PDB file of C-alpha atoms in Angstrom:
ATOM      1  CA  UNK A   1       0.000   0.000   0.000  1.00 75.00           C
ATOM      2  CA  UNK A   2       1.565   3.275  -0.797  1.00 88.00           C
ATOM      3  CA  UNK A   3       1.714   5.875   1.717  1.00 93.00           C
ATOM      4  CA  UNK A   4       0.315   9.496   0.966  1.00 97.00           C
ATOM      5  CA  UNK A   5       1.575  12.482   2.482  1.00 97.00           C
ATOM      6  CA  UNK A   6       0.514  16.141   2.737  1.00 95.00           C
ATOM      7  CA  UNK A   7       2.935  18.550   1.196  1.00 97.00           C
ATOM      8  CA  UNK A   8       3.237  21.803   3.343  1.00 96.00           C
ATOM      9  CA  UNK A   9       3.487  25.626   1.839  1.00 93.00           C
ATOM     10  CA  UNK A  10       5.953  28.210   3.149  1.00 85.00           C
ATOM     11  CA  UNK A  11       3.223  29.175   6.381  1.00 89.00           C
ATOM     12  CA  UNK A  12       4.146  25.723   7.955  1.00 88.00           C
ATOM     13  CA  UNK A  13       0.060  24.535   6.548  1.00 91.00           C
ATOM     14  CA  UNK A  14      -0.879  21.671   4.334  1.00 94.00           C
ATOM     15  CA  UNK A  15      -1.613  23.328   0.777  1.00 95.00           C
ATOM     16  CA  UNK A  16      -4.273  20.147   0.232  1.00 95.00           C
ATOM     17  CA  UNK A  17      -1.647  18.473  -2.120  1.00 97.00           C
ATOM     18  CA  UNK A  18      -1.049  15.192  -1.552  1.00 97.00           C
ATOM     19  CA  UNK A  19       2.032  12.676  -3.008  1.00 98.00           C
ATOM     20  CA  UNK A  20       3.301   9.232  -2.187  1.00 97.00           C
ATOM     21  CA  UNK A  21       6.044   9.134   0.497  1.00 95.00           C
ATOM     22  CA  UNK A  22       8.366   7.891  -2.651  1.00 95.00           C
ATOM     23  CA  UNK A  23       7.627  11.147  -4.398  1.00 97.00           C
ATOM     24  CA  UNK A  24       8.054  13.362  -1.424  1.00 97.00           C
ATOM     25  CA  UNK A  25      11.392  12.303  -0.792  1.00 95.00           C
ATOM     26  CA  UNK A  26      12.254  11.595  -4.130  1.00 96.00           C
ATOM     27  CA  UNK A  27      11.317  15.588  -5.000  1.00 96.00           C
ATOM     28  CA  UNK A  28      12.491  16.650  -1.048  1.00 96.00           C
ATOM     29  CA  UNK A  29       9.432  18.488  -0.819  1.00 97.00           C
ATOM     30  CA  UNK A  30       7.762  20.409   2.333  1.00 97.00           C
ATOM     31  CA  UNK A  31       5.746  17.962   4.694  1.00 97.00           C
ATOM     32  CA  UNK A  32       4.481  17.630   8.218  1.00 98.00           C
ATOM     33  CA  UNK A  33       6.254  15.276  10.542  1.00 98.00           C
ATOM     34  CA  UNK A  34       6.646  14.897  14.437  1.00 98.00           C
ATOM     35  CA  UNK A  35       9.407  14.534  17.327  1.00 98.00           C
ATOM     36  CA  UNK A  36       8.517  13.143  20.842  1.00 98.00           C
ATOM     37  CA  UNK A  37      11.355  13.066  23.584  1.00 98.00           C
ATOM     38  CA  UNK A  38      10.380  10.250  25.530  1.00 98.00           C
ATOM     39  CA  UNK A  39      11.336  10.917  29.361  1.00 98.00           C
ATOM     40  CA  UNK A  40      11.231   9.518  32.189  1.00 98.00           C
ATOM     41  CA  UNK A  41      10.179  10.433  35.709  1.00 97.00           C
ATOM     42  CA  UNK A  42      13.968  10.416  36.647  1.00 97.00           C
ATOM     43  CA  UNK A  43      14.429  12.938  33.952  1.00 95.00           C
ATOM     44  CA  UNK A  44      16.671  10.800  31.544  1.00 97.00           C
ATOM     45  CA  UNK A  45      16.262  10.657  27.928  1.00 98.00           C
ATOM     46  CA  UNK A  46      15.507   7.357  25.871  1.00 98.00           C
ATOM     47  CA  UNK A  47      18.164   7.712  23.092  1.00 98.00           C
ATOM     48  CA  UNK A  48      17.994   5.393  19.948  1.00 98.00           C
ATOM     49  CA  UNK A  49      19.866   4.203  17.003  1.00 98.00           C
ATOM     50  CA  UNK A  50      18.292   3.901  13.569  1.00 96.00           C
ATOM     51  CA  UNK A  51      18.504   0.701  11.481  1.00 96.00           C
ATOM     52  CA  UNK A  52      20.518   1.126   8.723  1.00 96.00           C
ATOM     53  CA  UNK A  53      17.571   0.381   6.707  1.00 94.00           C
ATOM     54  CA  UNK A  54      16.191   4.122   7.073  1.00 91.00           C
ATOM     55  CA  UNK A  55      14.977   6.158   4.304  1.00 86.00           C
ATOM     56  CA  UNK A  56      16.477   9.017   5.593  1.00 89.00           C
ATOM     57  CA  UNK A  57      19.882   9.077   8.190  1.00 93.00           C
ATOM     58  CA  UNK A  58      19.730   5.473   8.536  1.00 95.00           C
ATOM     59  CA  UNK A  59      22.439   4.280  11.326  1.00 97.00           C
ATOM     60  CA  UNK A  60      21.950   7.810  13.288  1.00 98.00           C
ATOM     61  CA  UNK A  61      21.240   8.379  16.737  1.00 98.00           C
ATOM     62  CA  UNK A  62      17.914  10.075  17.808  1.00 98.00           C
ATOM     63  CA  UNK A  63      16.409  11.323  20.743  1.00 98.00           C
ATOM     64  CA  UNK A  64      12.859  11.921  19.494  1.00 98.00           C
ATOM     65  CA  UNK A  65      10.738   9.230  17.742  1.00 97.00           C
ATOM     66  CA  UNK A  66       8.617  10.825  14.980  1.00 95.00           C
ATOM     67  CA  UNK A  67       8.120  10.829  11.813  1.00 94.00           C
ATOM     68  CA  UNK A  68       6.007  11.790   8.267  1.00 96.00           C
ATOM     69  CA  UNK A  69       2.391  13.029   8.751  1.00 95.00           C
ATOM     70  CA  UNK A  70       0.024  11.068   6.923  1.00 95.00           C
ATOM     71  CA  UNK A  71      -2.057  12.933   4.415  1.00 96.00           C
ATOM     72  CA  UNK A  72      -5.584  14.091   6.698  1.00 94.00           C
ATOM     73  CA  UNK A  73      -3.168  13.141   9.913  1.00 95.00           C
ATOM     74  CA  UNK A  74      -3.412  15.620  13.086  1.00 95.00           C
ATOM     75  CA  UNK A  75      -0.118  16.108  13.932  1.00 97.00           C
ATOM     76  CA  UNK A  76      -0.881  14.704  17.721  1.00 97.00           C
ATOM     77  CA  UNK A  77      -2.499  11.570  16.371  1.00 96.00           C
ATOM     78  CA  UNK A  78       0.934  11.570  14.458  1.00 97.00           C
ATOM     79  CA  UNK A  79       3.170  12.233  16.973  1.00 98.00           C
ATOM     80  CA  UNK A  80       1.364   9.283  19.038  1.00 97.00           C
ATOM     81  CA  UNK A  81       1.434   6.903  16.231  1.00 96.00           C
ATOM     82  CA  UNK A  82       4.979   7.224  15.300  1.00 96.00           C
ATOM     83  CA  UNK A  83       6.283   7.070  19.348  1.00 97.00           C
ATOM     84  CA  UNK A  84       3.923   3.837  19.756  1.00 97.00           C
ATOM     85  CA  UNK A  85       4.855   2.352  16.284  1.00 95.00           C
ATOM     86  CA  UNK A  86       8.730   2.990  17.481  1.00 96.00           C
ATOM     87  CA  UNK A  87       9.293   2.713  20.790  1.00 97.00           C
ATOM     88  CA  UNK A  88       6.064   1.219  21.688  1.00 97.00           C
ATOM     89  CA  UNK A  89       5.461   4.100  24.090  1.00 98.00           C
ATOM     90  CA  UNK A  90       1.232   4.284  24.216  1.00 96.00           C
ATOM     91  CA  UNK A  91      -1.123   5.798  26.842  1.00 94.00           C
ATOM     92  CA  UNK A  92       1.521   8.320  27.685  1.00 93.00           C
ATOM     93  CA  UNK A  93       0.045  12.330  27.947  1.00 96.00           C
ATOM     94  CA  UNK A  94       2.004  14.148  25.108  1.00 98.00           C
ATOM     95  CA  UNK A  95       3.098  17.537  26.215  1.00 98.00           C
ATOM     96  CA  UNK A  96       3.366  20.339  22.889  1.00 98.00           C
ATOM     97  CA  UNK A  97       6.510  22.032  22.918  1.00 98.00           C
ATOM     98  CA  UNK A  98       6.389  23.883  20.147  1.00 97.00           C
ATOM     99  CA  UNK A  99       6.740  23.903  16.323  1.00 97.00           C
ATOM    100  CA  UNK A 100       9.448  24.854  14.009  1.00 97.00           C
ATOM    101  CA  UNK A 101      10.820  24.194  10.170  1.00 96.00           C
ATOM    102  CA  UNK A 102      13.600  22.244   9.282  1.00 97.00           C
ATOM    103  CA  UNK A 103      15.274  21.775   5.794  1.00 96.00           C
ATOM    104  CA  UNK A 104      18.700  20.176   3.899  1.00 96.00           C
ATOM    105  CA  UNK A 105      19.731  18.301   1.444  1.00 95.00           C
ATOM    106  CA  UNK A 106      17.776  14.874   2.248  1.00 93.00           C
ATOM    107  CA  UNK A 107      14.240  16.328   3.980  1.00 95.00           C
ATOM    108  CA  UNK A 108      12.419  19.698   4.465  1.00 96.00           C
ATOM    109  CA  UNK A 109       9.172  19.700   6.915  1.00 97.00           C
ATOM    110  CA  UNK A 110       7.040  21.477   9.043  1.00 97.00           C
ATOM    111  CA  UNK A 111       8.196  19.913  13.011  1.00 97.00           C
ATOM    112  CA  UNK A 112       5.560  19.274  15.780  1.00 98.00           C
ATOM    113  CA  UNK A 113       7.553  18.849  18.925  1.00 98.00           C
ATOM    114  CA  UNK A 114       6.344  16.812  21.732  1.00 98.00           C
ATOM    115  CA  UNK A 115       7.688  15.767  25.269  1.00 98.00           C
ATOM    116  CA  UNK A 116       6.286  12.767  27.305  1.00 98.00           C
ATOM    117  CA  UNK A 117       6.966  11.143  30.206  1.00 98.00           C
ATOM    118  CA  UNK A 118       7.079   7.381  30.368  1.00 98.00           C
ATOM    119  CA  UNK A 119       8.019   4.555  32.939  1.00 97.00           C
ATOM    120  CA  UNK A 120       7.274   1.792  31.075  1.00 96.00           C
ATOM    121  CA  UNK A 121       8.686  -1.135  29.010  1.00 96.00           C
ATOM    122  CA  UNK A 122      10.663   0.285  25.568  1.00 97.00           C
ATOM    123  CA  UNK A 123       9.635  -1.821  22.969  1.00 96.00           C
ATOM    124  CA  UNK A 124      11.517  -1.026  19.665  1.00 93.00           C
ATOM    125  CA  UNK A 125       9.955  -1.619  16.271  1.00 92.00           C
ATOM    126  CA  UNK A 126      13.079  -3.914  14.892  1.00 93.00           C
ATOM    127  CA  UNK A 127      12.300  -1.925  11.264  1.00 93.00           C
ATOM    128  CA  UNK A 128      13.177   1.180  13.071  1.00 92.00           C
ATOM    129  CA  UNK A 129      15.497   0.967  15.514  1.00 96.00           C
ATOM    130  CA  UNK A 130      18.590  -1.004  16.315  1.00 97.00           C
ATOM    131  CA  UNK A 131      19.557   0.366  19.796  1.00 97.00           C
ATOM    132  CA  UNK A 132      18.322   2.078  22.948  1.00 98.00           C
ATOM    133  CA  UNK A 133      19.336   3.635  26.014  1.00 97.00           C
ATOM    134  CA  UNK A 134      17.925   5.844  29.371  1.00 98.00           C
ATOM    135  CA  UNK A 135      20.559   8.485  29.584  1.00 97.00           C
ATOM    136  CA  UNK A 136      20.700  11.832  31.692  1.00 96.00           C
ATOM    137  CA  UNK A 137      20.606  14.995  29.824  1.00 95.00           C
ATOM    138  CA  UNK A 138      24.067  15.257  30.912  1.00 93.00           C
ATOM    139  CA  UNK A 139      25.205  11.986  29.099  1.00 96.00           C
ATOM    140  CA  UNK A 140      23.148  13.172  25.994  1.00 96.00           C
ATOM    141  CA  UNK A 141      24.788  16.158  25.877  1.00 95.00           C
ATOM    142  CA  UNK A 142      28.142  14.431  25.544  1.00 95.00           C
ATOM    143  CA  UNK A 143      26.700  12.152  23.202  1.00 97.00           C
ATOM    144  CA  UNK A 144      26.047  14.464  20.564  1.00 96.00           C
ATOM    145  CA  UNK A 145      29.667  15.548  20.702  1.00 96.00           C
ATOM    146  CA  UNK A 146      30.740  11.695  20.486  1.00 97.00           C
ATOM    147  CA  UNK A 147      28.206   9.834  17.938  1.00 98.00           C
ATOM    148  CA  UNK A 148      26.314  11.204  14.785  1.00 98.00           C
ATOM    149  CA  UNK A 149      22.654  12.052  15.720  1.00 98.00           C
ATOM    150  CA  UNK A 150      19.582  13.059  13.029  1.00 97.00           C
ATOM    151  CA  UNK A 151      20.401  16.621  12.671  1.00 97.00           C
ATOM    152  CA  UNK A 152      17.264  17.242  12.725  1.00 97.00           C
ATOM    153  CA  UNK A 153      16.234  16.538  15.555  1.00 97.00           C
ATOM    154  CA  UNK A 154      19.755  18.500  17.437  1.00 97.00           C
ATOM    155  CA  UNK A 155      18.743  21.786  15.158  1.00 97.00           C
ATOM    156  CA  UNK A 156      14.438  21.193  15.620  1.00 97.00           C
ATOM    157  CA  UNK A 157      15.187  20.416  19.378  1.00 97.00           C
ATOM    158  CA  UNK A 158      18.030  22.697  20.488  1.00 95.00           C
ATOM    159  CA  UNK A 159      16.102  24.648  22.233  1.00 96.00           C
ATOM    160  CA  UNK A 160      14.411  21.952  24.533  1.00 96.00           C
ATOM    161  CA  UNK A 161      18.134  20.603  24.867  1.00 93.00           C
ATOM    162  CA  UNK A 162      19.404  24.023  25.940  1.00 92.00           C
ATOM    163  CA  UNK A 163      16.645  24.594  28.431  1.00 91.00           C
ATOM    164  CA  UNK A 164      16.815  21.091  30.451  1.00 87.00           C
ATOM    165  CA  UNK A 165      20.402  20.970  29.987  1.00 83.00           C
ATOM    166  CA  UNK A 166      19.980  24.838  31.758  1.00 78.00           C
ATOM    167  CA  UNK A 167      17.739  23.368  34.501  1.00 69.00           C
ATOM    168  CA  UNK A 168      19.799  20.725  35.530  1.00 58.00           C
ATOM    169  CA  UNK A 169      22.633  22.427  36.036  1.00 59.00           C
ATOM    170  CA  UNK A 170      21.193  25.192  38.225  1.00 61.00           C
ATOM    171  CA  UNK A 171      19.550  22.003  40.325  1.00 54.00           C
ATOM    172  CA  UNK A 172      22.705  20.017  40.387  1.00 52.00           C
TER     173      UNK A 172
END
């Protein structure tokens, strides 16, 4: 079954164009997609590796799951799709941080950023991804300097990074 997506116009809003997913990245053109940091009540992150078998950055680390809006797809229906689908991460409240564009060579979209909180079991989709790990915003941090991450999800969530990375220090 092909996949349809919703291309996106220069306000960040679906024009009412629609493409397959194979076009859309084929062409690089403007679509909605989604980020959720999964957290938990300790405060650590749930990093993850990619499969190699990715579309786009395969064999990157991530800190969000997320992904392409399907075309008629609310972005919070999205956003709780693609963190179930991935990380098998369901029930869990979804907190809107905010939105933002992002654009290079391999993808250009229209970002809904999400944070959650979550105690329970990971479950990875084995499609998706490879690897997981808690690890304090601290360790994440030094991550990013270490391994190569989605860059778009360090530039689309720098400033979430920047702000907990702010608030721990000033509480530790």
């Amino acid at each position: 079954m092909t996949e349809l997506v919703a291309l996106y116009g220069d306000d960040g809003l679906p024009t009412g164009e629609v493409v397959s997913r194979a076009e859309m990245r084929a062409r690089n053109l403007w679509h909605g997609a989604t980020a959720v940091v999964v957290r938990d009540t300790a405060g650590r992150v749930y990093v993850h590796r990619r499969t190699d078998t990715k579309d786009v950055y395969p064999g990157r680390y991530d800190f969000a799951a997320g992904g392409v809006l399907q075309a008629g797809e609310d972005p919070h229906r999205s956003a709780l799709r693609e963190v179930a689908e991935e990380l098998g991460v369901t029930g869990a409240d979804l907190r809107p941080l905010y939105e933002t564009d992002y654009a290079d060579e391999h993808t250009r979209y229209h970002a809904y950023c999400y944070e959650c909180t979550w105690d329970g079991p990971i479950h990875w989709q084995p499609e998706e991804v490879a690897w997981g790990e808690w690890v304090s915003p601290a360790r994440l941090v030094e991550m990013l300097r270490e391994l190569p991450f989605m860059p778009d999800t360090v530039a689309n969530l720098r400033p979430w990074l920047d702000s907990v990375t702010s608030s721990a220090a000033e509480t530790g």
